[in-house]
Amino acid sequence: MKVGIDLGTTYSAVARYDKNTSKPVIIPNAFGKEITPSVICFLDDGDILVGEDAKDMQSNGTGVNAAAFKRNMGDGSIAVSFNGKDYTSEDLSAMLLKHLIEDAEKATGEKIDEAVITVPAYFNDFQRTATIRAGEACGVKVSKIINEPTAAAISYGYKHAADKTVMVYDLGGGTFDVTIVRITKGNIEVIGTEGNHILGGKDWDAAIVKYVCDQFIDEYDVDPRDDLPTKNELIVAAEGYKKTLSIAESVTIPLNYDGYSAKYTLTRDEFESMTEHLLSATKDVCNSLIDSLQITWTDIDEILLVGGSTRMPSVSRFLRDLTGREVIAHSDTDLAVAKGAAITAELYCSNATGLRAMQVSDVTAHSLGVLSVAQDGRKYVNEIMIKRNSKVPTTTRRQFTIKKGNVTDKIEVYTLQGESRVPLDCNVLAKVVISGFFNRGQGVIIDIEYNYDENGVVNITAFQDGEPLNVEAQPVPDDIRWMGGDPHDKPSDEAILKNIAICVDLSRSMEMGNGDVLPIDAAKQSIRDFVNTLQDKDTYFSLIGFGDKIKVVQELTNDGYAILNSIDELKVKMVGRGTDASPLDMARSIVSSKPGVGIIVVLTDGIWGKKDNAVEQARGCRDDNITIIAVGFGEADTSFLRQIATVDDGALFTTIDRLGETFGTIATAISSGNMGLREGAAPGGRTQVSSRD
Ligand code: AMP
């Protein structure tokens, strides 16, 4: 059997589509009731009660109660801890769903294998996937997640053939949604939706609790809310008084606590004026939606009331005043959502016998973006890829450039859900690592594709030149404060190992000169400073001298003493006894001999023989993601240096006097990752994407 389940904050309901009557029908719970309280009670003896029984216990103040847990769905927080066990909202929802399903199976004598579950329209990706998981945890296939207001519109629009634009005003127990829907010949097209997920009937209950407690404190100087069972009782009772005020002009509320007894009268007028700000909060949401869709109230034909709290008479009056449109109460407010879900279950899960063909299109309540580095490089921004109120399913592909200096073999992409350009104002939905792209050292251009599926769940894919790339999901780090800071300061998860080979020209000209300092001495001093600046446990250095032949003066080491000693040893005549290999090939094999980022710094003062070979070897280094920085002075050939450098600005022409300064610039670039350091060596150690436009 396929069912629709309204998993409400305060009450839940289950419905199925009756093919004989072509109508959705509610499946009653074990008590014969159409709605079941969304409450779970943990008893001291280890028993766990769900639904009606739990609600009774809640009013008795017995056991540990969990109610309104839907408000924390998907945030991973612990909703209840009992007998040493922690329960998240997802766990509690799974327990509630299991109970609803078992009751429905008993009532119908049929097994439930598929369900459509409803969620508030503004539920984000976490909350939707948590709902799917909760359903699947009780062995039911969740064939679709559908937005509550859309479900209500389906059960309404299904019966109404006339074309109209309807605003669904859904004020439930803990949530508020407003959705604008176009109904044409029974087809439902959602145009836009907006919500406030912390506003609902509970806030009206809380206003009553506050009203009586404030007076009690004035009279007796004690607060009944200090005692948890009394507070719980009051909250439950307040809901009853609120409902009474929907039909009566006033209620009398008795309150006994700490040996004192009092009775307070609350009139409907007083109740309405002390909760005016709550209705006003819904007005802000409605106006904001109308504005964002660039429509006016005259474009709306009707206001459809959904959710238990719309039974308060103030709601329709307020809406009539606000909109000037006809306000219609859904004939079965509490059941409309479950029935819409049941119709959807039939429509989506079978060949829909007996059901008039109906198209339903929904929108996304949140914009979806990618964390990017702003144009000025100074901050992170949320680059919106899919705007909210886009029709789902929807897909957007955008090209991103990873600058040459920031290219690694992996790209981290953070997905944000929210409207703000400021990343920390949004939900960080997911982190994926993209790999498998070609990197020829010229920066990388990739296409990132975002997709909202029909359930409002996000999928991410990536391409280079049309070819799909590997996209691996990784957990979002707990600490994401860096998203609010400077991209250059981004902390690295793992240390980046750097292997730096310094190739020093030891041809005779290095020991000749007419200035105060010989080139070789200036080189030694500059390299010493360079090593001292960069030296740490993750940075390894090697020293190679070259002239007619080459000599590896120091193998790769992170021993500062050894490397500084080898710099002191550098002299022209040492290469005479060296080998015939080329310095670039030797440096390449040395820096590749250990995991990490490979960097070769070449210092030369003259013209190289076998230039073509060297350019070819430099290309090989580039293919291996090794960065070559070429420094020249004296007779050095600038265009050749440019040919062997593998990064922009990687060829530096200088003078003996300024050699120290030049090496200082290189050291800064390497430590900040700004100069073509590969393998996770973007500023702060990570690759970042920049939007192309
Ligand atoms: P829902 O989430 O749609 O089931 O709505 C539940 C909320 O509707 C709860 O806060 C109830 O207290 C509230 N509610 C139900 N009936 C009434 C009523 N007659 N008057 C005022 N509020 C009501």
Tab-separated table of C-alpha atoms and ligand atoms in Angstrom, residues 10-11 171-173 201-202 205 239 242-243 246 307-309 311-312 334, ligand 1:
chain	number	residue	atom	x	y	z
A	10	THR	CA	2.410	18.889	16.703
A	11	TYR	CA	0.152	16.399	14.948
A	171	LEU	CA	0.172	28.360	10.098
A	172	GLY	CA	0.808	25.124	11.952
A	173	GLY	CA	1.937	24.250	15.454
A	201	GLY	CA	0.695	27.886	17.324
A	202	LYS	CA	3.179	27.154	20.113
A	205	ASP	CA	0.298	29.001	23.668
A	239	GLU	CA	-3.211	25.083	24.022
A	242	LYS	CA	-6.301	28.949	23.041
A	243	LYS	CA	-8.608	26.586	21.164
A	246	SER	CA	-11.312	30.364	18.921
A	307	GLY	CA	-2.758	24.481	9.462
A	308	GLY	CA	-4.524	24.202	12.791
A	309	SER	CA	-3.611	27.706	13.921
A	311	ARG	CA	-8.701	28.312	13.140
A	312	MET	CA	-8.058	31.340	15.303
A	334	ASP	CA	-5.760	19.271	9.674
B	1	AMP	P1	-0.890	21.693	12.614
B	1	AMP	O1	0.615	21.743	12.743
B	1	AMP	O2	-1.382	22.167	11.321
B	1	AMP	O3	-1.438	20.390	13.048
B	1	AMP	O4	-1.440	22.765	13.653
B	1	AMP	C1	-1.402	22.523	14.989
B	1	AMP	C2	-1.593	23.833	15.692
B	1	AMP	O5	-2.900	24.299	15.448
B	1	AMP	C3	-1.424	23.703	17.167
B	1	AMP	O6	-0.665	24.791	17.667
B	1	AMP	C4	-2.827	23.778	17.654
B	1	AMP	O7	-2.884	24.305	18.952
B	1	AMP	C5	-3.443	24.726	16.675
B	1	AMP	N1	-4.908	24.612	16.642
B	1	AMP	C6	-5.636	23.530	16.341
B	1	AMP	N2	-6.952	23.821	16.462
B	1	AMP	C7	-7.022	25.110	16.860
B	1	AMP	C8	-8.106	25.986	17.164
B	1	AMP	N3	-9.358	25.576	17.121
B	1	AMP	N4	-7.816	27.243	17.520
B	1	AMP	C9	-6.540	27.660	17.607
B	1	AMP	N5	-5.498	26.888	17.339
B	1	AMP	C10	-5.724	25.611	16.964
